[in-house]
Amino acid sequence: MLGRTASSLFWMSRYMERAENMARLLEVGHRISLMPGAIEGHRDEWRSTLLSAACEQTYAQKYDIITAQKVADFLIFDESNPSSIRSVIRTARNNGRAVRTALTRDVWESINATWNELVAVKPNELTPDRLPVFLDWVKQRSMSFRGAVLGTMLRNENYYFSQLGNFIERADNTARILDVKYFILLPKASDVGSDIDMHQWGQILRSVSAHRAYRWFYRNSGYKAWLVAEFLILREEMPRSLLFSYSWICTALAGLAQLHGKRYDIHQQAEDTRDNLRNGRMEDIFQSGLHEYLQHFILSNNQLSRDIGTTYNFP
Amino acid sequence: MAEIFNEMQDKSGQVRSPYLRVEDWLKTLKRKDVERAIQEAESRFRRQGITFAVYGDKEAAERLIPFDIIPRVFAASEWRRLSAGIEQRVRALNAFIHDIYHRQEILRAGRIPADVIIQNAAFVPEMMGINPARGIYAHIIGIDIVRISENEFYVLEDNCRTPSGVSYMLEDRETMMHLFPELFAHQRVAPVENYPALLRKTLESVAPPACEGEPTIVVLTPGIHNSAFFEHAFLADEMGAELCEGDDLFVMDGALYMRTTQAPQRVDVVYRRIDDAFLDPLTFRPDSAIGVPGLFDLYRAGKVTIVNAPGTGIADDKAIYTYLPDVIEFYTGEKPLLKNVPTWRCADPQSLKYVLDHLPELVVKEVHGSGGYGMLVGPTSSRKDIETFRAKLKANPKNYIAQPTLSLSAVPTYTSSGVAPRHVDLRPFVLSGDRVRITPGGLTRVALKKGSLVVNSSQGGGTKDTWVLED
């Protein structure tokens, strides 16, 4: 397989995953902005959305103040923002188009239909009341794409590179949300345990569609920092956790190693990360500092992404 | 203008025999069925991403080429005659290119002024003396043909560089078979779907001498922003060849390789869909970012085959076109079976005078233009357009040729006001390798605007499925 093909499959899936995550972040932002006015920090919520999306600086270059409308527009339609939903779906589709021949018809048609429907949406028609429906649509489209990948692609190189992109992105996303929401936006110590606090916790979980799953999983424990972090980092049952993502990354890399009859440094690198997560303990992580832990994770995840590219000759 | 030849009906309203079945079918077709079919065809094209890009048009960056559901039909006998003329022409074109890049006998014989070749921008001196596999230069040729009466066909232009449109020929047939399977049940329409397999065979047959075993073929594309990208991907897929961009290929130890996820893989035949000038920055345009440095040296050394060969433009240049009847006679010793359209070269002062005096009747084209851009169709242009064009023509006469306005044949077409005749042309696709292969049919382009003679998709033309009936 051409290195270019592998690269396009990787990035196509990364960007489709990113679109879904962006939609979730916006959903949370929108929910908070609907909360009664008594809640302070409404502006902060949009700021946290920008931060979690790693778009705060680019936004600041364009706008002086943060308003719901501007943030939503910037994160959904703005073509000058490479992380806007429109930009990421366009990039995903361009990558898919470049490797049209490596995709099944279902995968291509899913991604192509998403783009065709998206360009028909006019920014001025997307009023706040229609936002949730639109964001739901984005999530649905991303899921349709992944469903087509899982359900129709041969388990060959095409599939493995696509999975790598998907889970490198998901791991990055979960780590980033947990880091930003937990450290920058948590209310002052005096608020801990209050209703606001509950909202904030709920919000982190919602950002990764895990608030219900959390309740099922931890039953009557309530929202606890410790448990939320554990859920999103160390629990393999949770499909957006770091461990879950790394299990899938390792499976995909093992698939490639088997096909090629060759293992590289990246295989060891990914397996080490997965094993550390599997054997990790929350008290150790908190002791060394959650923020430091997550920052380190994000960097090493990025490094792995680059190393995958170098190893398999991405252009 | 002369009378328009209607391919389906003669003057008395009698339906010509190849169209009998289509006529029956049209009678049973209800408006709502047609609309449903058109919608389905469009959503099929849209879903699969069969779109083309219009340069300089940011708004509608990706458009569909309109598809007309009424097929155009040739009888087997008509096609036999046409294909004999096409094969003769294609053989002559390849012999001509070979001669131009070797002994230039045709220039020595004084049949074409040497200047017309040597001074021509499409002449590639680097090709002198190179011997491509089997002596074939233009492996894929699209010949644009128009019909003006029962037995009169004219060649409008030869496309010997990187002709496009074959994917539409194939998809139009697929779509018709999908929408109206019953139409194919009652008569034998010659299949076109084996084109990609024949293309592959052709490419394999011209593998370079250095190639051992089964040749590895790639399609070289400028990338997803090219207007014909869909076709590049489509053909690569259908042939089971890798679709490469320039960066994916590299030269190492006297051979061409592609960068894969594992070890580099040797490449033997490059079906390139990028222009000569961009092929290799070390030989041609040094600023090309889409080519492969060193590719041309390998080609010269017989380590790789480039399809079509560089320099084939010398055979389809509009200034050369006027000499084609001579060219055919010179190399085949036969009279041309297909006619050329009478053409005035505006570089010649007497012709220029004639052209300037008759602008409202003529079609004037740029010598190096394509895609229907920058041309004047006298009879359908306003006086103001004609005057603007006159100024351009006077400023640079060498840049233009002129032809009489041909009354292109018309074929029934579905329009907003029902079925009506619209003008068409035809681009058959011809493969040359171990032998010449002509796909029965080709791409019919139709001018959808009433009275219009411009069939180019960039100017609002559509396409039709083209049938050749079997005996």
PDB file of N, CA, C and O in Angstrom, chain B residues 100-102 104 117-130 276 283-284 296 300 310-312 314:
ATOM      1  N   ILE B 100       8.064  12.336 -36.539  1.00  0.00           N
ATOM      2  CA  ILE B 100       8.467  13.672 -36.093  1.00  0.00           C
ATOM      3  C   ILE B 100       9.644  13.590 -35.121  1.00  0.00           C
ATOM      4  O   ILE B 100      10.543  14.414 -35.135  1.00  0.00           O
ATOM      5  N   TYR B 101       9.643  12.555 -34.277  1.00  0.00           N
ATOM      6  CA  TYR B 101      10.720  12.438 -33.291  1.00  0.00           C
ATOM      7  C   TYR B 101      11.861  11.531 -33.791  1.00  0.00           C
ATOM      8  O   TYR B 101      12.717  11.124 -33.011  1.00  0.00           O
ATOM      9  N   HIS B 102      11.829  11.181 -35.094  1.00  0.00           N
ATOM     10  CA  HIS B 102      12.965  10.468 -35.679  1.00  0.00           C
ATOM     11  C   HIS B 102      13.440  11.184 -36.941  1.00  0.00           C
ATOM     12  O   HIS B 102      13.986  12.264 -36.847  1.00  0.00           O
ATOM     13  N   GLN B 104      11.836  12.584 -39.493  1.00  0.00           N
ATOM     14  CA  GLN B 104      11.041  13.708 -39.995  1.00  0.00           C
ATOM     15  C   GLN B 104      10.876  13.664 -41.515  1.00  0.00           C
ATOM     16  O   GLN B 104      10.993  14.682 -42.201  1.00  0.00           O
ATOM     17  N   ILE B 117       6.134  22.619 -37.201  1.00  0.00           N
ATOM     18  CA  ILE B 117       6.480  21.615 -36.187  1.00  0.00           C
ATOM     19  C   ILE B 117       7.507  22.175 -35.198  1.00  0.00           C
ATOM     20  O   ILE B 117       7.273  22.194 -33.984  1.00  0.00           O
ATOM     21  N   ILE B 118       8.625  22.625 -35.729  1.00  0.00           N
ATOM     22  CA  ILE B 118       9.752  22.978 -34.874  1.00  0.00           C
ATOM     23  C   ILE B 118       9.428  24.159 -33.963  1.00  0.00           C
ATOM     24  O   ILE B 118       9.864  24.204 -32.805  1.00  0.00           O
ATOM     25  N   GLN B 119       8.656  25.110 -34.483  1.00  0.00           N
ATOM     26  CA  GLN B 119       8.323  26.291 -33.685  1.00  0.00           C
ATOM     27  C   GLN B 119       7.125  26.044 -32.763  1.00  0.00           C
ATOM     28  O   GLN B 119       6.711  26.924 -32.030  1.00  0.00           O
ATOM     29  N   ASN B 120       6.539  24.870 -32.896  1.00  0.00           N
ATOM     30  CA  ASN B 120       5.305  24.612 -32.155  1.00  0.00           C
ATOM     31  C   ASN B 120       5.580  24.341 -30.671  1.00  0.00           C
ATOM     32  O   ASN B 120       6.491  23.579 -30.335  1.00  0.00           O
ATOM     33  N   ALA B 121       4.789  24.980 -29.815  1.00  0.00           N
ATOM     34  CA  ALA B 121       4.992  24.800 -28.371  1.00  0.00           C
ATOM     35  C   ALA B 121       4.761  23.347 -27.954  1.00  0.00           C
ATOM     36  O   ALA B 121       5.275  22.897 -26.927  1.00  0.00           O
ATOM     37  N   ALA B 122       3.999  22.609 -28.754  1.00  0.00           N
ATOM     38  CA  ALA B 122       3.706  21.221 -28.390  1.00  0.00           C
ATOM     39  C   ALA B 122       4.812  20.255 -28.843  1.00  0.00           C
ATOM     40  O   ALA B 122       4.771  19.075 -28.522  1.00  0.00           O
ATOM     41  N   PHE B 123       5.774  20.747 -29.597  1.00  0.00           N
ATOM     42  CA  PHE B 123       6.898  19.901 -30.019  1.00  0.00           C
ATOM     43  C   PHE B 123       7.879  19.789 -28.858  1.00  0.00           C
ATOM     44  O   PHE B 123       8.289  20.794 -28.277  1.00  0.00           O
ATOM     45  N   VAL B 124       8.241  18.567 -28.493  1.00  0.00           N
ATOM     46  CA  VAL B 124       9.129  18.358 -27.341  1.00  0.00           C
ATOM     47  C   VAL B 124      10.471  17.829 -27.850  1.00  0.00           C
ATOM     48  O   VAL B 124      10.605  16.632 -28.107  1.00  0.00           O
ATOM     49  N   PRO B 125      11.469  18.688 -28.018  1.00  0.00           N
ATOM     50  CA  PRO B 125      12.736  18.260 -28.620  1.00  0.00           C
ATOM     51  C   PRO B 125      13.415  17.141 -27.824  1.00  0.00           C
ATOM     52  O   PRO B 125      14.124  16.311 -28.395  1.00  0.00           O
ATOM     53  N   GLU B 126      13.156  17.097 -26.508  1.00  0.00           N
ATOM     54  CA  GLU B 126      13.767  16.045 -25.678  1.00  0.00           C
ATOM     55  C   GLU B 126      13.357  14.654 -26.143  1.00  0.00           C
ATOM     56  O   GLU B 126      13.985  13.665 -25.788  1.00  0.00           O
ATOM     57  N   MET B 127      12.286  14.561 -26.919  1.00  0.00           N
ATOM     58  CA  MET B 127      11.795  13.253 -27.358  1.00  0.00           C
ATOM     59  C   MET B 127      12.533  12.723 -28.592  1.00  0.00           C
ATOM     60  O   MET B 127      12.350  11.570 -28.973  1.00  0.00           O
ATOM     61  N   MET B 128      13.370  13.576 -29.194  1.00  0.00           N
ATOM     62  CA  MET B 128      14.042  13.156 -30.425  1.00  0.00           C
ATOM     63  C   MET B 128      14.850  11.877 -30.195  1.00  0.00           C
ATOM     64  O   MET B 128      15.630  11.779 -29.240  1.00  0.00           O
ATOM     65  N   GLY B 129      14.625  10.911 -31.067  1.00  0.00           N
ATOM     66  CA  GLY B 129      15.434   9.700 -31.044  1.00  0.00           C
ATOM     67  C   GLY B 129      15.042   8.677 -29.998  1.00  0.00           C
ATOM     68  O   GLY B 129      15.638   7.599 -29.935  1.00  0.00           O
ATOM     69  N   ILE B 130      14.072   8.973 -29.176  1.00  0.00           N
ATOM     70  CA  ILE B 130      13.656   7.987 -28.170  1.00  0.00           C
ATOM     71  C   ILE B 130      12.766   6.929 -28.829  1.00  0.00           C
ATOM     72  O   ILE B 130      11.962   7.253 -29.694  1.00  0.00           O
ATOM     73  N   ASP B 276       2.621  17.194 -19.886  1.00  0.00           N
ATOM     74  CA  ASP B 276       4.054  17.055 -20.161  1.00  0.00           C
ATOM     75  C   ASP B 276       4.913  17.981 -19.301  1.00  0.00           C
ATOM     76  O   ASP B 276       5.887  17.560 -18.691  1.00  0.00           O
ATOM     77  N   THR B 283      13.672  17.820 -16.180  1.00  0.00           N
ATOM     78  CA  THR B 283      13.719  17.918 -17.631  1.00  0.00           C
ATOM     79  C   THR B 283      12.805  19.023 -18.153  1.00  0.00           C
ATOM     80  O   THR B 283      13.160  19.761 -19.062  1.00  0.00           O
ATOM     81  N   PHE B 284      11.623  19.135 -17.571  1.00  0.00           N
ATOM     82  CA  PHE B 284      10.666  20.117 -18.047  1.00  0.00           C
ATOM     83  C   PHE B 284      10.560  21.263 -17.038  1.00  0.00           C
ATOM     84  O   PHE B 284      11.582  21.693 -16.532  1.00  0.00           O
ATOM     85  N   PHE B 296      12.047  11.338 -16.568  1.00  0.00           N
ATOM     86  CA  PHE B 296      12.270  11.348 -18.006  1.00  0.00           C
ATOM     87  C   PHE B 296      13.567  10.600 -18.384  1.00  0.00           C
ATOM     88  O   PHE B 296      13.612   9.919 -19.393  1.00  0.00           O
ATOM     89  N   ARG B 300      13.872   7.633 -21.072  1.00  0.00           N
ATOM     90  CA  ARG B 300      14.807   7.628 -22.188  1.00  0.00           C
ATOM     91  C   ARG B 300      15.624   6.323 -22.187  1.00  0.00           C
ATOM     92  O   ARG B 300      15.918   5.756 -23.216  1.00  0.00           O
ATOM     93  N   PRO B 310       5.425  11.699 -23.660  1.00  0.00           N
ATOM     94  CA  PRO B 310       5.548  13.155 -23.758  1.00  0.00           C
ATOM     95  C   PRO B 310       5.627  13.550 -25.231  1.00  0.00           C
ATOM     96  O   PRO B 310       6.106  12.775 -26.055  1.00  0.00           O
ATOM     97  N   GLY B 311       5.132  14.721 -25.551  1.00  0.00           N
ATOM     98  CA  GLY B 311       5.291  15.226 -26.907  1.00  0.00           C
ATOM     99  C   GLY B 311       4.221  14.805 -27.893  1.00  0.00           C
ATOM    100  O   GLY B 311       4.287  15.158 -29.068  1.00  0.00           O
ATOM    101  N   THR B 312       3.197  14.064 -27.444  1.00  0.00           N
ATOM    102  CA  THR B 312       2.140  13.654 -28.372  1.00  0.00           C
ATOM    103  C   THR B 312       1.268  14.829 -28.793  1.00  0.00           C
ATOM    104  O   THR B 312       0.534  14.738 -29.776  1.00  0.00           O
ATOM    105  N   ILE B 314       2.010  17.249 -30.302  1.00  0.00           N
ATOM    106  CA  ILE B 314       2.346  17.711 -31.639  1.00  0.00           C
ATOM    107  C   ILE B 314       1.333  17.169 -32.661  1.00  0.00           C
ATOM    108  O   ILE B 314       1.133  17.751 -33.727  1.00  0.00           O
TER     109      ILE B 314
END
